[in-house]
XYZ file of C-alpha atoms in Angstrom:
649
model
C 121.214 108.171 80.759
C 119.205 105.820 83.160
C 115.584 105.029 82.075
C 114.642 103.143 85.327
C 115.592 103.057 89.113
C 116.670 100.154 91.216
C 113.942 98.262 92.870
C 115.838 97.286 95.886
C 117.160 100.800 96.395
C 113.506 102.045 96.341
C 112.316 99.203 98.513
C 114.775 100.422 101.296
C 113.192 104.059 101.410
C 109.804 102.918 103.227
C 111.358 99.789 104.878
C 114.203 101.673 106.512
C 111.836 103.743 108.868
C 109.753 100.482 109.455
C 112.689 98.674 110.637
C 113.666 101.479 113.210
C 110.056 101.555 114.127
C 109.987 97.838 114.811
C 113.322 97.824 116.778
C 112.148 100.681 118.910
C 108.602 99.553 119.444
C 109.288 95.875 120.192
C 112.531 95.891 122.101
C 112.599 99.377 123.290
C 109.264 98.910 125.075
C 107.418 96.497 127.637
C 106.332 94.441 124.745
C 109.888 93.237 124.304
C 111.188 93.331 127.757
C 112.849 96.880 127.104
C 115.895 95.460 126.064
C 117.369 98.649 124.413
C 117.365 102.089 126.199
C 116.601 105.515 125.000
C 119.641 106.163 123.060
C 119.375 102.986 120.912
C 115.616 103.786 120.322
C 116.140 107.091 118.939
C 119.426 106.301 117.101
C 117.852 103.490 115.156
C 114.816 105.448 114.057
C 116.843 108.412 112.967
C 119.142 106.367 111.219
C 116.388 104.795 109.384
C 114.734 107.926 108.237
C 118.269 109.216 107.343
C 118.975 106.334 105.110
C 115.426 107.170 103.708
C 116.227 110.597 102.920
C 119.645 109.942 101.284
C 118.075 107.313 99.011
C 115.021 109.602 98.315
C 117.709 112.319 97.532
C 119.592 110.182 95.093
C 116.304 109.171 93.450
C 115.028 112.869 93.018
C 118.643 113.791 91.498
C 118.235 110.526 89.159
C 114.750 111.554 88.081
C 115.361 115.333 87.611
C 118.886 115.004 86.015
C 118.987 111.526 84.192
C 115.237 111.338 83.344
C 115.003 108.090 85.438
C 111.516 106.564 85.936
C 110.179 103.561 87.729
C 106.836 101.650 87.555
C 106.841 98.141 88.340
C 104.949 95.544 90.431
C 107.198 94.207 93.030
C 104.929 91.438 94.517
C 101.519 90.052 93.417
C 99.735 89.467 96.553
C 96.649 87.659 95.088
C 94.638 87.403 91.828
C 90.703 87.282 92.110
C 88.719 86.940 89.210
C 91.133 88.577 87.100
C 91.674 91.311 89.626
C 95.343 91.878 90.494
C 96.186 92.957 93.933
C 99.706 93.895 93.835
C 102.266 95.723 95.748
C 104.524 97.988 93.392
C 106.266 101.573 93.007
C 105.431 104.334 90.839
C 108.456 106.856 91.101
C 108.007 110.007 88.806
C 108.536 113.604 89.192
C 105.896 114.155 91.644
C 106.803 111.133 93.884
C 110.547 111.684 93.970
C 109.748 115.233 95.255
C 107.240 114.155 97.838
C 109.650 111.395 99.150
C 112.356 114.053 99.773
C 109.835 116.404 101.338
C 108.365 113.749 103.618
C 111.787 112.151 104.742
C 113.556 115.321 105.406
C 110.744 116.938 107.371
C 110.400 113.539 109.293
C 114.213 113.378 110.090
C 113.892 117.250 111.621
C 111.228 116.003 113.899
C 112.798 113.040 114.806
C 116.083 114.988 115.923
C 113.885 117.478 117.681
C 111.998 115.033 119.679
C 115.322 113.971 121.465
C 115.046 116.994 123.407
C 111.414 117.823 123.569
C 110.419 114.222 124.906
C 113.415 113.636 126.998
C 111.458 113.472 130.194
C 108.484 111.418 128.866
C 108.089 107.996 130.229
C 106.700 106.802 126.620
C 110.069 108.115 124.729
C 110.928 104.793 122.891
C 107.115 104.306 122.102
C 106.976 107.749 120.722
C 109.953 107.256 118.353
C 108.433 103.949 117.156
C 105.468 105.683 116.293
C 106.764 108.779 114.287
C 108.888 106.292 112.333
C 105.875 104.125 111.572
C 104.048 107.204 110.518
C 106.814 107.930 108.092
C 106.722 104.542 106.793
C 102.963 105.065 106.086
C 103.262 108.224 104.264
C 106.010 106.944 102.087
C 104.065 103.652 101.089
C 101.245 105.935 100.208
C 103.119 108.232 98.030
C 105.236 105.567 96.274
C 102.280 103.331 95.345
C 101.378 102.577 91.796
C 97.853 101.066 92.365
C 94.906 101.789 94.297
C 95.142 98.869 96.699
C 98.590 99.940 97.916
C 97.454 103.616 98.090
C 94.274 102.622 100.241
C 96.482 100.337 102.700
C 99.004 103.490 103.121
C 95.986 105.770 103.470
C 94.504 103.723 106.235
C 97.951 103.199 107.881
C 98.446 106.792 108.162
C 95.065 107.308 109.854
C 95.744 104.446 112.270
C 99.200 105.670 113.383
C 97.722 109.147 113.706
C 95.283 107.536 116.117
C 98.088 106.259 118.248
C 99.957 109.685 118.176
C 96.960 111.998 119.027
C 96.234 109.759 121.774
C 99.860 109.087 122.955
C 99.041 110.727 126.382
C 96.204 108.036 126.699
C 95.437 108.968 130.553
C 94.134 112.165 129.524
C 90.491 112.264 128.697
C 90.939 115.114 126.287
C 93.336 113.116 124.404
C 90.926 109.842 124.119
C 88.467 112.151 123.075
C 90.613 113.810 120.414
C 92.119 110.712 118.768
C 88.717 108.893 118.793
C 87.056 112.137 116.995
C 89.941 112.040 114.537
C 89.413 108.396 113.804
C 85.883 108.505 113.335
C 85.732 111.740 111.169
C 88.410 110.267 108.780
C 86.232 106.950 108.588
C 83.426 109.000 107.012
C 85.898 110.415 104.562
C 87.427 107.040 103.853
C 84.171 105.605 103.298
C 83.852 107.783 100.347
C 87.377 107.160 99.102
C 86.880 103.398 98.832
C 83.646 104.133 97.149
C 85.540 105.941 94.467
C 88.237 103.216 94.186
C 85.496 100.602 93.979
C 83.810 102.587 91.104
C 86.962 102.988 89.144
C 87.671 99.239 89.562
C 84.242 98.392 88.280
C 84.798 100.572 85.336
C 88.250 99.536 84.378
C 88.791 96.119 85.933
C 92.181 97.060 87.160
C 93.770 98.815 90.098
C 96.940 100.112 88.418
C 97.197 103.707 88.058
C 98.568 103.875 84.477
C 96.189 101.123 83.137
C 93.252 102.951 84.987
C 94.568 106.359 83.453
C 94.387 104.944 80.020
C 90.764 103.867 80.316
C 89.670 107.422 81.654
C 87.679 108.266 78.259
C 85.648 105.054 78.601
C 84.705 105.756 82.273
C 83.653 109.512 81.070
C 81.467 107.837 78.561
C 79.530 106.029 81.496
C 76.955 106.773 83.908
C 76.518 105.480 87.376
C 74.116 102.526 86.797
C 70.562 103.386 87.410
C 71.102 107.135 87.524
C 71.940 109.977 84.736
C 74.919 110.911 86.882
C 78.193 110.742 85.090
C 80.521 108.027 86.434
C 83.494 109.811 86.332
C 82.207 112.931 88.123
C 80.768 110.606 90.978
C 83.995 108.678 91.213
C 86.099 112.083 91.609
C 83.891 113.303 94.045
C 83.934 110.228 96.126
C 87.819 110.350 95.994
C 87.842 113.778 97.094
C 85.511 113.088 99.947
C 88.328 110.779 101.134
C 90.704 113.986 100.908
C 88.301 116.071 102.591
C 88.871 113.821 105.528
C 92.689 113.265 105.470
C 93.326 116.850 104.264
C 90.625 118.393 106.853
C 88.639 120.205 104.509
C 85.137 121.588 105.705
C 83.172 120.090 107.029
C 85.363 117.144 107.995
C 87.943 119.510 109.314
C 86.637 119.128 112.982
C 89.647 116.448 113.973
C 92.383 118.474 113.077
C 92.361 121.386 115.962
C 91.614 118.444 118.569
C 94.689 116.849 117.202
C 96.801 119.427 119.214
C 96.214 116.973 122.309
C 99.265 114.990 120.828
C 102.726 115.964 121.590
C 104.124 118.993 119.457
C 106.748 116.979 117.328
C 103.727 114.932 116.009
C 101.679 118.022 115.425
C 104.388 119.277 113.255
C 104.411 115.961 111.494
C 100.763 115.598 110.729
C 100.373 119.174 109.844
C 103.458 119.718 107.634
C 104.428 116.681 105.547
C 102.391 113.538 106.179
C 98.676 113.041 107.056
C 97.096 116.399 105.948
C 99.135 116.698 102.636
C 97.877 112.968 101.599
C 94.668 114.248 100.374
C 96.388 117.235 98.164
C 98.975 114.575 96.927
C 96.100 111.894 95.997
C 94.125 114.460 93.940
C 97.268 115.490 92.018
C 98.205 112.022 91.338
C 94.470 111.412 90.074
C 94.745 114.581 87.852
C 93.957 112.591 84.564
C 90.607 111.844 86.129
C 89.991 115.134 87.754
C 90.708 117.043 84.712
C 87.920 115.457 82.851
C 85.223 116.474 85.295
C 84.481 120.214 85.507
C 81.757 119.317 88.156
C 84.320 117.669 90.416
C 86.753 120.519 89.986
C 84.146 122.801 90.898
C 83.125 121.067 93.967
C 86.805 120.907 95.218
C 87.005 124.922 94.456
C 83.929 125.564 96.519
C 85.184 123.306 99.595
C 88.691 124.754 99.297
C 87.299 128.370 99.392
C 85.114 127.861 102.348
C 88.023 126.080 104.275
C 90.439 128.762 103.403
C 88.296 131.514 104.463
C 86.443 130.392 107.457
C 89.349 128.805 108.967
C 91.396 132.191 108.730
C 88.585 133.752 110.944
C 88.921 131.124 113.505
C 92.797 131.473 113.745
C 92.193 135.146 114.710
C 90.463 134.277 118.261
C 92.776 131.512 119.445
C 94.793 131.903 122.746
C 96.603 128.564 122.598
C 99.784 129.027 120.497
C 99.510 125.399 118.888
C 95.844 126.179 117.849
C 96.684 129.243 116.064
C 99.280 127.282 113.909
C 96.800 124.540 113.604
C 94.139 126.814 111.941
C 96.619 128.212 109.917
C 97.250 124.806 108.498
C 93.596 124.383 107.771
C 93.616 127.752 105.893
C 96.604 126.815 103.928
C 95.159 123.451 103.066
C 92.115 125.418 101.653
C 94.906 127.523 99.734
C 96.067 124.138 98.153
C 92.578 122.706 97.538
C 91.772 126.060 95.627
C 94.923 125.474 93.345
C 93.700 122.071 92.616
C 90.166 123.305 91.890
C 91.465 125.579 89.229
C 93.553 122.743 87.818
C 96.847 124.624 89.006
C 98.558 121.310 90.364
C 102.063 122.471 90.127
C 100.942 125.532 92.251
C 99.273 123.305 94.683
C 102.566 120.959 95.207
C 104.665 123.856 95.425
C 102.642 125.323 98.005
C 102.720 121.961 99.663
C 106.498 121.938 99.617
C 107.062 125.528 100.967
C 104.165 124.909 103.716
C 105.928 121.623 104.903
C 109.124 123.732 105.602
C 107.392 126.720 107.336
C 104.715 124.841 109.022
C 106.982 122.127 110.537
C 109.285 125.361 111.724
C 106.350 126.984 113.265
C 105.007 124.042 115.202
C 108.471 122.982 116.428
C 109.178 126.729 117.317
C 105.972 126.736 119.347
C 106.878 123.475 120.924
C 110.271 125.554 121.896
C 108.107 128.185 123.374
C 105.878 125.536 125.268
C 109.235 123.723 126.586
C 110.604 126.838 127.983
C 107.274 127.820 129.463
C 106.859 124.617 131.286
C 103.921 123.216 129.289
C 102.084 126.592 129.201
C 100.381 127.101 125.667
C 98.091 130.280 126.315
C 99.579 133.288 124.833
C 97.976 135.553 127.187
C 100.216 134.305 129.977
C 103.647 134.778 127.795
C 105.079 137.910 126.203
C 108.736 139.457 126.265
C 110.383 136.087 125.589
C 112.312 137.622 122.607
C 115.399 138.095 124.732
C 115.359 134.749 126.600
C 114.618 132.604 123.681
C 116.537 134.317 120.842
C 116.866 131.504 118.309
C 113.386 130.379 118.781
C 112.190 133.851 118.131
C 114.309 134.386 114.942
C 113.079 131.118 113.341
C 109.541 131.727 114.448
C 109.888 135.178 112.752
C 111.183 133.621 109.634
C 108.184 131.302 109.592
C 105.969 134.060 110.247
C 107.174 136.077 107.274
C 107.030 132.860 105.233
C 103.559 132.104 105.858
C 102.392 135.648 105.617
C 103.760 135.888 102.151
C 106.561 138.385 102.431
C 109.354 138.278 99.868
C 111.964 136.730 99.719
C 110.481 133.918 101.839
C 109.116 130.808 100.386
C 105.430 131.457 101.229
C 105.392 134.754 99.054
C 106.358 132.667 95.715
C 104.142 129.839 96.225
C 101.362 131.899 97.470
C 101.624 134.282 94.262
C 101.462 131.134 92.186
C 98.000 130.530 93.475
C 96.828 134.086 93.570
C 98.119 134.473 89.718
C 96.084 130.850 89.118
C 92.843 132.271 90.405
C 92.781 135.851 89.041
C 91.833 134.870 85.648
C 89.742 132.038 86.793
C 87.285 133.932 88.980
C 87.118 137.082 90.678
C 85.158 135.679 93.605
C 87.901 133.051 94.063
C 90.608 135.570 93.828
C 88.858 137.674 96.576
C 88.467 134.727 98.865
C 92.489 134.186 98.289
C 93.179 137.589 99.001
C 91.183 137.957 102.280
C 92.760 134.613 103.293
C 96.177 136.035 102.941
C 95.148 139.012 104.918
C 93.546 136.983 107.754
C 96.764 134.689 107.676
C 99.290 137.514 108.087
C 96.916 138.965 110.943
C 96.721 136.025 113.280
C 100.320 135.027 112.576
C 101.943 138.527 113.393
C 99.384 138.483 116.164
C 100.929 135.336 117.584
C 104.420 136.819 117.289
C 103.886 139.791 119.060
C 101.744 138.277 121.862
C 104.446 135.593 122.563
C 107.496 137.511 122.187
C 106.903 141.196 122.658
C 105.561 143.394 125.334
C 106.199 142.290 129.100
C 106.256 138.687 130.351
C 102.548 137.755 131.663
C 103.448 134.573 133.306
C 103.972 133.691 136.879
C 107.179 134.249 138.611
C 108.035 130.594 138.728
C 107.671 130.468 134.966
C 109.914 133.385 134.756
C 112.627 131.658 136.606
C 112.405 128.580 134.520
C 112.623 130.228 131.043
C 115.465 129.049 128.947
C 116.307 128.562 125.273
C 115.907 124.981 124.195
C 118.796 122.619 123.798
C 120.771 122.295 120.396
C 118.889 118.953 119.453
C 115.656 121.087 119.315
C 117.231 124.368 118.086
C 119.276 122.859 115.285
C 116.349 121.594 113.385
C 114.562 124.889 113.938
C 117.520 126.513 112.277
C 117.546 124.156 109.265
C 114.087 124.420 108.658
C 114.172 128.310 108.886
C 116.795 128.062 106.156
C 114.558 126.123 104.016
C 111.613 128.415 104.862
C 113.751 131.308 103.428
C 115.092 130.004 100.267
C 112.800 127.013 98.966
C 110.547 129.569 97.144
C 113.508 130.097 94.612
C 112.800 126.645 93.213
C 109.487 128.191 91.817
C 110.428 131.648 90.827
C 107.669 132.822 88.386
C 107.941 133.887 84.905
C 108.149 137.557 85.704
C 111.505 137.044 87.332
C 112.758 134.034 85.410
C 112.074 132.900 81.813
C 112.231 129.229 83.177
C 109.937 128.354 86.141
C 112.018 125.665 87.606
C 109.370 123.652 89.549
C 106.521 123.884 87.042
C 108.918 122.518 84.057
C 109.880 119.684 86.553
C 106.361 118.950 87.309
C 104.831 119.254 83.739
C 105.188 115.732 82.642
C 102.903 114.620 85.570
C 100.058 117.057 84.655
C 99.971 117.187 81.119
C 96.226 117.460 80.843
C 96.075 120.447 83.125
C 99.102 122.249 81.762
C 97.239 123.463 78.741
C 94.465 124.846 80.681
C 96.619 126.747 82.791
C 98.778 128.163 80.193
C 95.603 129.846 78.923
C 94.737 131.058 82.446
C 98.000 132.597 83.379
C 97.806 136.404 83.841
C 100.115 138.935 82.172
C 103.369 139.849 83.601
C 101.840 143.338 84.551
C 98.856 141.838 86.195
C 101.156 139.562 88.269
C 103.295 142.396 89.425
C 100.352 144.038 90.205
C 99.081 141.068 92.313
C 102.592 140.804 94.292
C 102.650 144.622 94.961
C 99.113 144.565 96.350
C 99.621 141.390 98.256
C 102.748 142.886 99.920
C 101.092 146.097 100.482
C 98.275 144.513 102.475
C 100.264 142.023 104.445
C 102.717 144.971 105.426
C 99.779 147.004 106.581
C 98.185 144.099 108.619
C 101.511 143.472 110.087
C 101.855 147.171 111.176
C 98.487 147.081 112.739
C 99.185 143.829 114.680
C 102.445 145.498 115.872
C 100.689 148.422 117.178
C 97.906 146.568 118.825
C 99.993 143.599 120.338
C 103.810 144.694 120.808
C 103.368 146.986 123.708
C 99.779 147.737 125.046
C 98.351 144.370 124.385
C 94.702 144.082 123.823
C 93.725 140.430 124.909
C 90.553 138.646 124.538
C 88.845 138.083 127.652
C 89.539 134.968 129.869
C 85.689 134.489 130.217
C 83.638 133.524 127.236
C 80.688 135.376 128.383
C 82.646 138.831 128.008
C 83.280 138.076 124.278
C 81.235 140.052 121.429
C 78.753 138.078 119.406
C 81.435 137.770 116.335
C 84.296 136.684 118.690
C 82.056 134.288 120.398
C 80.920 132.628 117.283
C 84.351 132.558 116.004
C 85.821 130.945 119.428
C 83.277 128.322 119.362
C 84.340 127.479 115.744
C 80.972 128.487 114.241
C 79.392 126.046 116.545
C 80.151 123.048 114.050
C 80.840 120.772 116.979
C 77.474 121.691 118.757
C 75.603 121.122 115.404
C 77.110 117.823 114.687
C 76.443 116.822 118.166
C 72.872 117.774 117.866
C 72.052 116.619 114.463
C 74.313 113.262 114.248
C 75.973 112.450 117.508
C 72.996 112.898 119.955
C 70.397 111.298 117.640
C 72.744 108.208 117.088
C 73.290 107.818 120.889
C 69.700 108.177 121.690
C 69.082 105.481 118.677
C 71.663 103.316 120.394
C 70.250 103.580 123.690
C 66.685 102.741 122.405
C 68.008 99.789 120.536
C 69.849 98.789 123.600
C 67.082 98.741 125.898
C 64.159 97.525 123.540
C 66.022 95.313 120.983
C 69.125 93.937 122.899
C 67.577 93.904 126.650
C 63.874 93.473 125.989
C 64.201 91.638 122.746
C 67.484 89.428 122.210
C 68.131 89.214 126.003
C 64.399 88.660 126.757
C 64.518 85.926 124.149
C 67.484 84.064 125.484
C 66.463 84.555 129.110
C 62.738 83.331 128.399
C 64.237 80.459 126.803
C 66.171 79.802 129.794
C 63.288 80.268 132.228
C 61.091 77.997 129.994
C 63.637 75.188 130.044
C 64.030 75.703 133.813
C 60.275 75.572 134.443
C 59.997 72.502 132.080
C 62.679 70.646 133.833
C 60.967 71.277 137.122
C 57.978 69.478 135.731
C 59.424 66.699 133.968
C 61.781 65.759 137.200
C 58.742 64.955 138.814
C 58.596 61.765 136.578
C 61.757 60.709 138.133
C 60.214 59.070 141.354
C 62.601 56.115 142.043
C 60.152 53.264 142.244
C 60.693 50.396 139.812
C 56.819 49.774 139.577
C 56.221 53.213 138.520
C 58.812 52.733 135.737
C 57.300 49.452 134.607
C 53.891 50.954 134.528
C 55.251 53.919 132.405
C 56.622 51.326 130.019
C 53.694 49.438 129.774
C 51.687 52.374 129.026
C 54.087 53.737 126.543
C 53.848 50.107 124.610
C 50.037 50.375 124.618
C 50.346 53.956 123.175
C 52.402 52.833 120.355
C 50.254 49.831 119.428
C 47.111 52.056 119.614
C 49.100 54.452 117.349
C 49.999 51.755 114.993
C 46.380 50.321 114.636
C 44.462 53.724 113.865
C 47.253 54.807 111.508
């Protein structure tokens, strides 16, 4: 039995996508003279991700079957006053699983992109970006120290900025990527503060060394306060997760990220950026488990996110935004699981969510492709016959996210519902309501898009077609995963051995004992399953009645909406509140400082000095007469002045 993994082999996992990105981004664009074409660009990037997936799968096998582990420093960047800044990998059960999920979903997105972006001028550039995105996420999940984690964290944010604003000629895309960048900087500020506190308390950036000093951190207070240092550090770390994983109130960037092409929406929402926060909190569980206050904070934020984003999903008319708000709600699910210390359940749902969310986004992209760019569901309908493969795959994705058996979402959602049942009736109620809301807006999307009669233009009707194979094959593969992935986590009521929980147990030793006590009885869990199933089926039937034949559409004009619809349609006016309380005051302060401090003060001082020098020079130049006698007279006066000065002094 091998105890360690090969460092060179592991190094190829992030470097293969990076190499593909470099080739496509340099040689395939104007930067390198466009020396390679589209075929070569997508081939090298897909090959890079495929190599990464193969090695990741081999690594997962070694970890799961042979018990292999890896935790080593590969390169020491610098040492400053005893602080080591290193590059290294930590590959355990959690990392190995994340590596496979990230590379698999990324590969599906890469293949899908060939068809979806075939007519886009930035084809090569897009492939370079998504491969770079994959590299950044792999660097994040494989890190064994806070420094590398932070660089991967920021790299993911940087590439998301490039991808959201990919169509940079659109004002809406420019606004969206800047919004995502700025909101994430707020979260990242908290994140780096948390890292700094841990570094100051432990003197190390290495995970295992820091975890070994967790009790020491717990025994300290933040200097100058009575606040527990562990609690403050964990909350700061979670603020970073709030930005990346789009938790209330740092979620406002995610719906606007739909301005990017659909493939990147699938990658951001399914397996990369938004899951980074969930992974980070799970990785830092030895810290979070020592702070009940931090866990309570996580639970509150997750509950608000799951519930409120579910309400917002009901009133969306854009097919991509429906799926986007479902991402926000599902991330709330995962965060709730983290808050009740059900880390295996959170990771389980992260995995199943990656499959069915990538499926739903790519399926939505297939619909948009067939509709010649149309995204408003009010202009769709009756697409079931024209897009049979897209319909069947989106149907599977809808059943999975709604939590119907035997699809993957049923088992992962049941895991979280069971974890919250004994913890708090309030939290369990939030989960139950959110499940019902999820089922409603997803079936609403399904029936509005594929049932009833076609509501688009005659020109759109003529161009309707099923997507090419390079788009439908990834849909089919993801549909298979969304169907069967849940069997990796069959609950104890169906199986004596919970495969995924047992696999992840060594990573979450501290939380395992807590969750063992909190697990409900088999009778209760059966009741939860049956109740959830009945509720989802009832909601699906209601949506079928309301939207499959006689369609009840929200009015085109906002003024015609009801009060509640208007509030939900405007996202609870959070953007307006941000603009009123933060953005506008800062802009006004900036304008004031520009006028008073910059133009009147600094510019006035500089310009005044210039004017003074000019006026002085005009006076001094009168001394330049050109007459020799005047100069001799001036010299004599100067000599006499010096003699008198020396006499009196």
